[in-house]
Coordinates of C-alpha atoms and ligand atoms in Angstrom, one line a residue:
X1 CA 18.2 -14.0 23.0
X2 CA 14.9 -13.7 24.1
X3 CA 13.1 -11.0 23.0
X4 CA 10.9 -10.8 26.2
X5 CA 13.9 -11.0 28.3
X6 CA 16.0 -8.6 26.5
X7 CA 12.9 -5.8 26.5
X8 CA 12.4 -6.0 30.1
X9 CA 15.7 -7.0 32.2
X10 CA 19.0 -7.1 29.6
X11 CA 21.4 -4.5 30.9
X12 CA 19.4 -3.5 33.8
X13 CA 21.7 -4.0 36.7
X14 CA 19.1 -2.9 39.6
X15 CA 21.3 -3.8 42.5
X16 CA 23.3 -0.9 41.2
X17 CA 20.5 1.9 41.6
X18 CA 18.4 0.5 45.1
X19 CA 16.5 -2.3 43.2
X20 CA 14.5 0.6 41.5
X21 CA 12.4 -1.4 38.4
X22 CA 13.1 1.1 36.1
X23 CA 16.6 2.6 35.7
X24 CA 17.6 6.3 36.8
X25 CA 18.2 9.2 34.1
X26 CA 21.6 9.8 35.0
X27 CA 21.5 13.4 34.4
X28 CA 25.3 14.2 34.4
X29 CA 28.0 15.3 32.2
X30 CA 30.6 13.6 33.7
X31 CA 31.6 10.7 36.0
X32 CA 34.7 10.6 38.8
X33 CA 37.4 8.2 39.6
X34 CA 38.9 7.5 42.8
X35 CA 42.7 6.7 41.5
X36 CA 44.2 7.9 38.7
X37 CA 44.8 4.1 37.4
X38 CA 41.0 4.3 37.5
X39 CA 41.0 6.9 35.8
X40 CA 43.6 6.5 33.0
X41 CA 42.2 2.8 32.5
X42 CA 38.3 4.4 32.5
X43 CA 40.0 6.9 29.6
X44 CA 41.5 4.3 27.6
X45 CA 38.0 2.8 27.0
X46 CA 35.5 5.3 27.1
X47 CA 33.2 3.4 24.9
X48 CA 32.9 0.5 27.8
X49 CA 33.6 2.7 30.8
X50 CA 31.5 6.5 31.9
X51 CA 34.1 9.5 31.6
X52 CA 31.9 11.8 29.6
X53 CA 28.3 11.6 28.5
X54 CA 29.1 13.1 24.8
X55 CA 30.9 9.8 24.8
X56 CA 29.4 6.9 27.0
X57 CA 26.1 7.1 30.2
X58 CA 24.5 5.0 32.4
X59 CA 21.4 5.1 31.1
X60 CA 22.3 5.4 27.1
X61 CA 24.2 2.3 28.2
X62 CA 21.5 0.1 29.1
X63 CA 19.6 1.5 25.5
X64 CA 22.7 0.3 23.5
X65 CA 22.6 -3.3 25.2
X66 CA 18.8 -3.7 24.3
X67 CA 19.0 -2.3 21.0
X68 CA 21.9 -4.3 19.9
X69 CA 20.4 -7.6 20.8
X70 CA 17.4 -6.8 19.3
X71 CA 19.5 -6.3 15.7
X72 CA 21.5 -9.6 16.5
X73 CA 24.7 -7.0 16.8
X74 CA 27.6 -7.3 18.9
X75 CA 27.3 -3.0 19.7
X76 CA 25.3 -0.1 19.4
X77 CA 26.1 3.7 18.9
X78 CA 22.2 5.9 20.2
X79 CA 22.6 9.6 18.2
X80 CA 20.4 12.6 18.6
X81 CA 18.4 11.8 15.3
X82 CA 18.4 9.2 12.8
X83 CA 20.0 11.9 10.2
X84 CA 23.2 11.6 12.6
X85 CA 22.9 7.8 12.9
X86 CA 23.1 7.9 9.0
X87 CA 25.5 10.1 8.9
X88 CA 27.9 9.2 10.6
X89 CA 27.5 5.0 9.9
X90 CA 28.4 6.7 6.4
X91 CA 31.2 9.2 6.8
X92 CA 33.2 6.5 9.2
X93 CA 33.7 4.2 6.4
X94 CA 34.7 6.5 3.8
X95 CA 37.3 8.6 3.1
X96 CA 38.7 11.3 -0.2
X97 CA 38.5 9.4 -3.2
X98 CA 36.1 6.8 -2.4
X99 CA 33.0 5.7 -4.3
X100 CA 29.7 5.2 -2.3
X101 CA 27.1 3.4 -3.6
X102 CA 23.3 4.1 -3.2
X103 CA 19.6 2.8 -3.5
X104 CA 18.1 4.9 -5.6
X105 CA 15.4 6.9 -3.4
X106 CA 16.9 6.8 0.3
X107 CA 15.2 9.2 3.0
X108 CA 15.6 12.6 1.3
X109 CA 18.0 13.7 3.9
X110 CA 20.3 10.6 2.9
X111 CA 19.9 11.7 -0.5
X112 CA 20.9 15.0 0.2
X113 CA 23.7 13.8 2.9
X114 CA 25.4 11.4 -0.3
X115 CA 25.1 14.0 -3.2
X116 CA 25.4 17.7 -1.5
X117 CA 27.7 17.2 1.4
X118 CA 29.8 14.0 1.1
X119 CA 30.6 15.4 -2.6
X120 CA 32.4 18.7 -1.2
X121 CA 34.9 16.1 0.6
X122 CA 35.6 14.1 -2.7
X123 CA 33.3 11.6 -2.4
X124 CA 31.8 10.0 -5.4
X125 CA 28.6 8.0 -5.8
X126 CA 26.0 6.7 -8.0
X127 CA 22.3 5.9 -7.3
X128 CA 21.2 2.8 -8.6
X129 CA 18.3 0.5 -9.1
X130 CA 19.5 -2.3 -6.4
X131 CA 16.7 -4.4 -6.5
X132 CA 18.7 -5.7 -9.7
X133 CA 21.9 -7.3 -8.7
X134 CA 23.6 -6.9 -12.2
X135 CA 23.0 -3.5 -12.3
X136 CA 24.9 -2.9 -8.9
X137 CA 27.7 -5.6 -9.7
X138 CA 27.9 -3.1 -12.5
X139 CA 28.2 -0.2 -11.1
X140 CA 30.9 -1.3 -8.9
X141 CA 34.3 0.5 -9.3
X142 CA 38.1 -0.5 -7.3
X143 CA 36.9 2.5 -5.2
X144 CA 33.8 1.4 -4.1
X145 CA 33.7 1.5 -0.3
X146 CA 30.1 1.5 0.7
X147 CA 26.7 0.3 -0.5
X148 CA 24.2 2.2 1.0
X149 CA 20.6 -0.2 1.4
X150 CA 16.6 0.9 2.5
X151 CA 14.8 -2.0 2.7
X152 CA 12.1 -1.3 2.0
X153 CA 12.1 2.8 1.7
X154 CA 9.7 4.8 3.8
X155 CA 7.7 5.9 0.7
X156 CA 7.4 4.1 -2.6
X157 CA 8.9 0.5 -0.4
X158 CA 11.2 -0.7 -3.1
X159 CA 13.3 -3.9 -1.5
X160 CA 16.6 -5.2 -1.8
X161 CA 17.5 -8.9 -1.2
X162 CA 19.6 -8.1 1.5
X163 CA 21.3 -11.4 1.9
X164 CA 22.1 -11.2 -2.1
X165 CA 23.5 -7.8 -1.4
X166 CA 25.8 -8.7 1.6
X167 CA 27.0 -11.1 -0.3
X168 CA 27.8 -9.6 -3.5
X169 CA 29.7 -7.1 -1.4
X170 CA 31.5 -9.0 0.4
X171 CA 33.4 -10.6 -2.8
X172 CA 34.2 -7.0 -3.4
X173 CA 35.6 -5.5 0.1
X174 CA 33.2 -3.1 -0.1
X175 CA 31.1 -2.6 3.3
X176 CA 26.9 -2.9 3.8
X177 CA 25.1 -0.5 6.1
X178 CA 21.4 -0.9 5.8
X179 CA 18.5 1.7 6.9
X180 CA 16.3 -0.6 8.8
X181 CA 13.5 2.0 10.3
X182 CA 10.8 0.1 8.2
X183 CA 10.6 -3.0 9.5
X184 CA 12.0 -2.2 12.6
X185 CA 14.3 -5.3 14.4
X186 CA 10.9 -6.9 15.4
X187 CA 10.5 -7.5 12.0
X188 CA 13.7 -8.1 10.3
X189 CA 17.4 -8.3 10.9
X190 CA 20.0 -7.2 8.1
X191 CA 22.7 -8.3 10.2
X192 CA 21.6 -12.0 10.1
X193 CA 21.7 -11.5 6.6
X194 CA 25.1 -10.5 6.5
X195 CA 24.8 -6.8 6.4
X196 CA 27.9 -4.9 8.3
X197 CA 25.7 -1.7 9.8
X198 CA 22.0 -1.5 10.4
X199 CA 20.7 2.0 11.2
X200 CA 17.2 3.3 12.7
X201 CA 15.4 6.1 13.1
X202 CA 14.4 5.5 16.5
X203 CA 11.9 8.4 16.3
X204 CA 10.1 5.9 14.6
X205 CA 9.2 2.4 15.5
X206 CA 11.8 2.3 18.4
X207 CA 10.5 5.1 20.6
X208 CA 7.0 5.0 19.3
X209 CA 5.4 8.1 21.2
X210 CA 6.0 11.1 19.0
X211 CA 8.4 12.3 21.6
X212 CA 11.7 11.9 21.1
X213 CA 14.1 12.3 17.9
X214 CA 16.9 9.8 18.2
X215 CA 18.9 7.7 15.9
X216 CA 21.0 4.0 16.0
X217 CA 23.7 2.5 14.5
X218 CA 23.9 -1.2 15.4
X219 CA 27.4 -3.6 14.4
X220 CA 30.1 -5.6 15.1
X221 CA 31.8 -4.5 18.4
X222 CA 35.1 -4.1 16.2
X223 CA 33.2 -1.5 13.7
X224 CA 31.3 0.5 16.6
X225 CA 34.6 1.0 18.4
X226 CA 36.4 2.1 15.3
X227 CA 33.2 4.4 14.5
X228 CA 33.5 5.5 18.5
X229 CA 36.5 6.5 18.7
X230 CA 37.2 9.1 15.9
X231 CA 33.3 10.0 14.5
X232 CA 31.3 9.7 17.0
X233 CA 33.5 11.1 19.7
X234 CA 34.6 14.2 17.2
X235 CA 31.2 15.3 15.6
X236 CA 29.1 14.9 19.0
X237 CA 26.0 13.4 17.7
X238 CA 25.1 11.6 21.6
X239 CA 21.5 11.4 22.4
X240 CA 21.1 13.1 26.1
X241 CA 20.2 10.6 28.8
X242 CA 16.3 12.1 29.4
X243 CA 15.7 11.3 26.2
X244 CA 17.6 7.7 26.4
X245 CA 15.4 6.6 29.2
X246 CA 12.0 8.0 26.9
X247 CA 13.2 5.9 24.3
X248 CA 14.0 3.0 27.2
X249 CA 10.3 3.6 28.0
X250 CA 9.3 3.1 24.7
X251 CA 11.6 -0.3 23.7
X252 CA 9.2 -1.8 26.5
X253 CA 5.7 -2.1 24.2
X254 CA 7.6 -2.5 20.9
X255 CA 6.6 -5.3 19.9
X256 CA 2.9 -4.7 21.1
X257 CA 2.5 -1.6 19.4
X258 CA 4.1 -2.7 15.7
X259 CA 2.2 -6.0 15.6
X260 CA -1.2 -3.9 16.5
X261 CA 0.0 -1.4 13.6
X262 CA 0.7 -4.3 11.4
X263 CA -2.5 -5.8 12.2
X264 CA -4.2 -2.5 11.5
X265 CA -2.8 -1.2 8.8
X266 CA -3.7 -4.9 6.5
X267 CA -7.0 -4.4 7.5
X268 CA -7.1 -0.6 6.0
X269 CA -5.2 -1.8 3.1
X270 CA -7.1 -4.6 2.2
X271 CA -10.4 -2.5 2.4
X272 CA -8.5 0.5 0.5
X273 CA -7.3 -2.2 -2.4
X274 CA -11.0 -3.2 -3.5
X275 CA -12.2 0.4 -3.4
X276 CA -13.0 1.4 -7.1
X277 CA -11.3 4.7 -6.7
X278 CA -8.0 3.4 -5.7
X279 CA -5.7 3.1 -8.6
X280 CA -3.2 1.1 -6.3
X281 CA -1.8 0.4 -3.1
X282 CA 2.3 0.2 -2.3
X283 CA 2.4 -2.1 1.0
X284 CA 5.6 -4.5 0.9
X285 CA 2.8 -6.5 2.7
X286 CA -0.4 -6.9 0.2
X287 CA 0.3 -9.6 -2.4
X288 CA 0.1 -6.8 -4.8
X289 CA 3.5 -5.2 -4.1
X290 CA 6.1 -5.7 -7.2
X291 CA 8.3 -7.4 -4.5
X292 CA 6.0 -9.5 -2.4
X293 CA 7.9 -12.6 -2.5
X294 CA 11.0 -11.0 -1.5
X295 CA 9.3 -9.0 1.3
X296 CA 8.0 -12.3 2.7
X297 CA 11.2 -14.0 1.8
X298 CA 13.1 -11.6 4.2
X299 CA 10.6 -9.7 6.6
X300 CA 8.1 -11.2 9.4
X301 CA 5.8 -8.3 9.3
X302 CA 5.1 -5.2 7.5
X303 CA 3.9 -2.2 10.6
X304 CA 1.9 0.7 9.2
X305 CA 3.6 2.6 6.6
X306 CA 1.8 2.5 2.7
X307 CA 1.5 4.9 0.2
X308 CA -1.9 5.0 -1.8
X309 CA -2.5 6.5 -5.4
X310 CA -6.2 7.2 -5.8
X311 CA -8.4 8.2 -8.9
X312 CA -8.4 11.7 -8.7
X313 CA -9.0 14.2 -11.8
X314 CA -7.8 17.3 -9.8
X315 CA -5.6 18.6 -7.5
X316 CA -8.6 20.4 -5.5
X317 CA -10.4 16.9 -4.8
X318 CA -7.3 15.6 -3.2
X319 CA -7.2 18.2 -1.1
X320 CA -10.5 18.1 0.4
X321 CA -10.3 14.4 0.7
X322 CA -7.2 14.2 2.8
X323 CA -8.8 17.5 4.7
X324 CA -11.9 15.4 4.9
X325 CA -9.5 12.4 7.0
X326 CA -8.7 14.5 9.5
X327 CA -8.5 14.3 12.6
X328 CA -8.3 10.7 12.1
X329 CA -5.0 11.0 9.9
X330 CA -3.3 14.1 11.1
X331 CA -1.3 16.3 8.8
X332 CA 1.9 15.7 9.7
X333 CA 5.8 14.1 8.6
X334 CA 7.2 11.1 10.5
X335 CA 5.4 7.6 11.4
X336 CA 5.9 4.9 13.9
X337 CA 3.8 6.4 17.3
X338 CA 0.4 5.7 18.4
X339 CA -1.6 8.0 16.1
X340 CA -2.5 7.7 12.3
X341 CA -0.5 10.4 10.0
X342 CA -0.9 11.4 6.7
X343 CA 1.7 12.9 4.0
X344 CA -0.7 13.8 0.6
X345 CA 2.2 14.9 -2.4
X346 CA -0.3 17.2 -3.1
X347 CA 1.0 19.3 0.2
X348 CA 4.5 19.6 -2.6
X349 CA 2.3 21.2 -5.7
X350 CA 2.2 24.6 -6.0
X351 CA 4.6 25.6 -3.9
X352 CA 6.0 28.4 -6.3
X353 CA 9.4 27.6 -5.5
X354 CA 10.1 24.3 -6.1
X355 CA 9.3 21.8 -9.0
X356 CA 6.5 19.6 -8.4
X357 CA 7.8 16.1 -7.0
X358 CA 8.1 13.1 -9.7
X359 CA 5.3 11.6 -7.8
X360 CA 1.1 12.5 -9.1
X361 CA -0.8 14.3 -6.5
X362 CA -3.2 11.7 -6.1
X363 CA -0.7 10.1 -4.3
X364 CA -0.7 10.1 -0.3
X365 CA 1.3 8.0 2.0
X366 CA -0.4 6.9 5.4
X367 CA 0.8 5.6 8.7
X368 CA -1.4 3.9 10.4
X369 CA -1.5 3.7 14.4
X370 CA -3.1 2.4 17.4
X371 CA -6.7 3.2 16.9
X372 CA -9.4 1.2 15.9
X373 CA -9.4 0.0 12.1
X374 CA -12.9 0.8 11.6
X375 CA -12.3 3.9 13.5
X376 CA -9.9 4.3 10.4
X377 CA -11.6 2.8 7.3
X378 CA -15.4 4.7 8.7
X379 CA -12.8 8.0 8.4
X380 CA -12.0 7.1 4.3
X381 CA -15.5 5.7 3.7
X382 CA -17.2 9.2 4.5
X383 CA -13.8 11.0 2.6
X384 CA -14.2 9.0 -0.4
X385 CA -17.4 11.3 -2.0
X386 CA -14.6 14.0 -2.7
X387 CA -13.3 11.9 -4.9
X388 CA -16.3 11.5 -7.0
X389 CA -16.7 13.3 -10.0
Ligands
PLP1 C1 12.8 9.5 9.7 C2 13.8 8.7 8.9 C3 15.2 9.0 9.0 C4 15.7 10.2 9.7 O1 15.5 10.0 11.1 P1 15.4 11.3 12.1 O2 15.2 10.6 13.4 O3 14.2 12.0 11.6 O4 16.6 12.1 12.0 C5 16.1 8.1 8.3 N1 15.6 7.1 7.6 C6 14.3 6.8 7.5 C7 13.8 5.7 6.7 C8 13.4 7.6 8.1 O5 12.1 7.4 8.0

């Protein structure tokens, strides 16, 4: 489907809402029938049909249409965060005594989700290395259920082959679900590739204002009603419509905004890659990345997420220097809106409590945004004297 159609009419029924261009927030908990074969018929599908909005809405209805054709998937499930999205794309294909298998350095609440809480229910797993095929063939065990993919992660942007993956598991039973936030659907699609589930963080890319936490799980209609029906209905992780029709507002400009980022953040990265004290650059993107081929095997287009390690001899230089970036790069978690962010590891030193992280503190990762390039690379050209000696 067209991408330009799908953005700006798909689902949009506007003879049903007096020809309004842009579709009502259908602000209500629940929905009325006028029979009860209505009724019983509208309760027998909830996932097709409004009863209840914990379940099914108007407006989150016209958000799962868009978002599944943009992942090439039959169905979509929207969530209150991306956590939930993850979470329950995980816990519906599992059960006691399964085995769950991992990329090695998913988002640190996936990480935490896999070993602190699916563990208390009996759930095994193992992190692995699954850029390397043999070692995840390996690590495969008759009660391996799930292998758990990040392609690339939001921090140090190791790949998998996707394809390679899906079909690895697919000779075992075991079922794919891939966190796709990175790229975003503009810029690639795991379920073309054969993966079963593709999640987002639609707090990211998706929504793209810094304005709304949500999450989606995109699959085959069979797997979203299964997912419907018992996890999604019990655990109540349903996005509310206000902040459905934000996120509707946001799916408008997505491919704008990510190519501009895209655009954007080469520039910055190819300018930050020649600078003598850069030690190195991780952008799935720059021909530098361990996994370039791959990334251009199996992505169109990178947006604005790298990590940089610079040549720093002290925790104190880093510090001014990323002080010394902002405004430009605000202080802040997250990625994917208009405005350039900044995460520096050394924010995780010294914090008393904690062990430092197994990453050096000369080591920051960067969103970059809307603004102007130079706007951004002037920014790191007057930041960079901290760094001298
Ligand atoms: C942010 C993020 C999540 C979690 O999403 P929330 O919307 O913050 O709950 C999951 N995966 C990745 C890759 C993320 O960047």
């Amino acid at each position: 489907m067209d991408t330009s159609y799908l953005l700006t009419h798909l689902g949009e029924e506007r003879e049903d809402y007096f020809n309004a261009v842009i579709p009502p927030i259908v602000q209500s908990s629940n929905f009325s029938y006028d029979s009860l074969a209505d009724f019983r018929s509208a309760i027998l599908n909830e996932l097709d049909n409004f009863v209840y909005t914990r379940g099914n809405n108007p407006t989150v209805a016209i958000l799962r249409q868009k978002l599944a054709a943009l992942e090439q998937a039959e169905d979509a499930l929207v969530f209150g965060s991306g956590s939930a999205a993850c979470a329950v794309a995980i816990i519906s294909q599992l059960q006691a005594g399964d085995h769950l298998l991992s990329v090695q350095s998913p988002y640190s609440w996936t990480f935490k989700l896999i070993s602190k809480f699916l563990s208390r229910f009996g759930i095994s797993y193992d992190f692995i290395d699954a850029s390397d095929l043999q070692q995840i063939e390996a690590a495969i065990r008759p009660n391996t259920k799930v292998l758990f993919l990040e392609s690339p992660n939001s921090l140090t942007f190791e790949l998998q082959d996707l394809a390679a993956c899906a079909a690895l598991a697919k000779k075992h039973g075991i079922r794919t679900i891939c966190d796709n936030s990175y790229a975003s659907p503009i810029y690639q699609n795991p379920i073309a590739l054969g993966i079963d589930l593709v999640i987002h963080s639609a707090t990211k890319y998706l929504n793209g204002h810094s304005d709304v936490v949500a999450g989606v799980v995109c699959g085959s209609k069979a797997l979203i009603q299964k997912m419907f029906e018992l996890d999604y209905m019990a655990l109540g992780p349903a996005i509310s419509p206000n902040d459905a029709w934000l996120l509707l507002r946001g799916l408008r400009t997505l491919p704008l905004r990510i190519q501009k980022a895209n655009e954007h953040a080469k520039k910055v990265v190819d300018y930050l890659a020649q600078h003598p004290k850069v030690d190195y650059v991780l952008y799935p993107g720059h021909p530098s990345h361990p996994q370039y081929e791959l990334a251009q095997k199996q992505m169109s287009g990178f947006g604005g997420l790298f990590s940089v390690n610079f040549k720093a001899k002290r925790i104190e230089q880093m510090e001014r220097f990323s002080e010394a970036l902002m405004p430009t790069f605000l202080l802040a978690v997250s990625w994917g809106g208009f405005e350039s962010l900044q995460v520096p590891t050394a924010c995780f030193y010294n914090l008393g409590t904690a062990p430092p992280p197994p990453l050096p503190f000369s080591f920051v990762r960067y969103y970059v945004g809307l603004e102007d390039p130079d706007y951004i690379i002037d920014a790191f050209e007057k930041a960079f004297v901290h760094l001298e000696d």
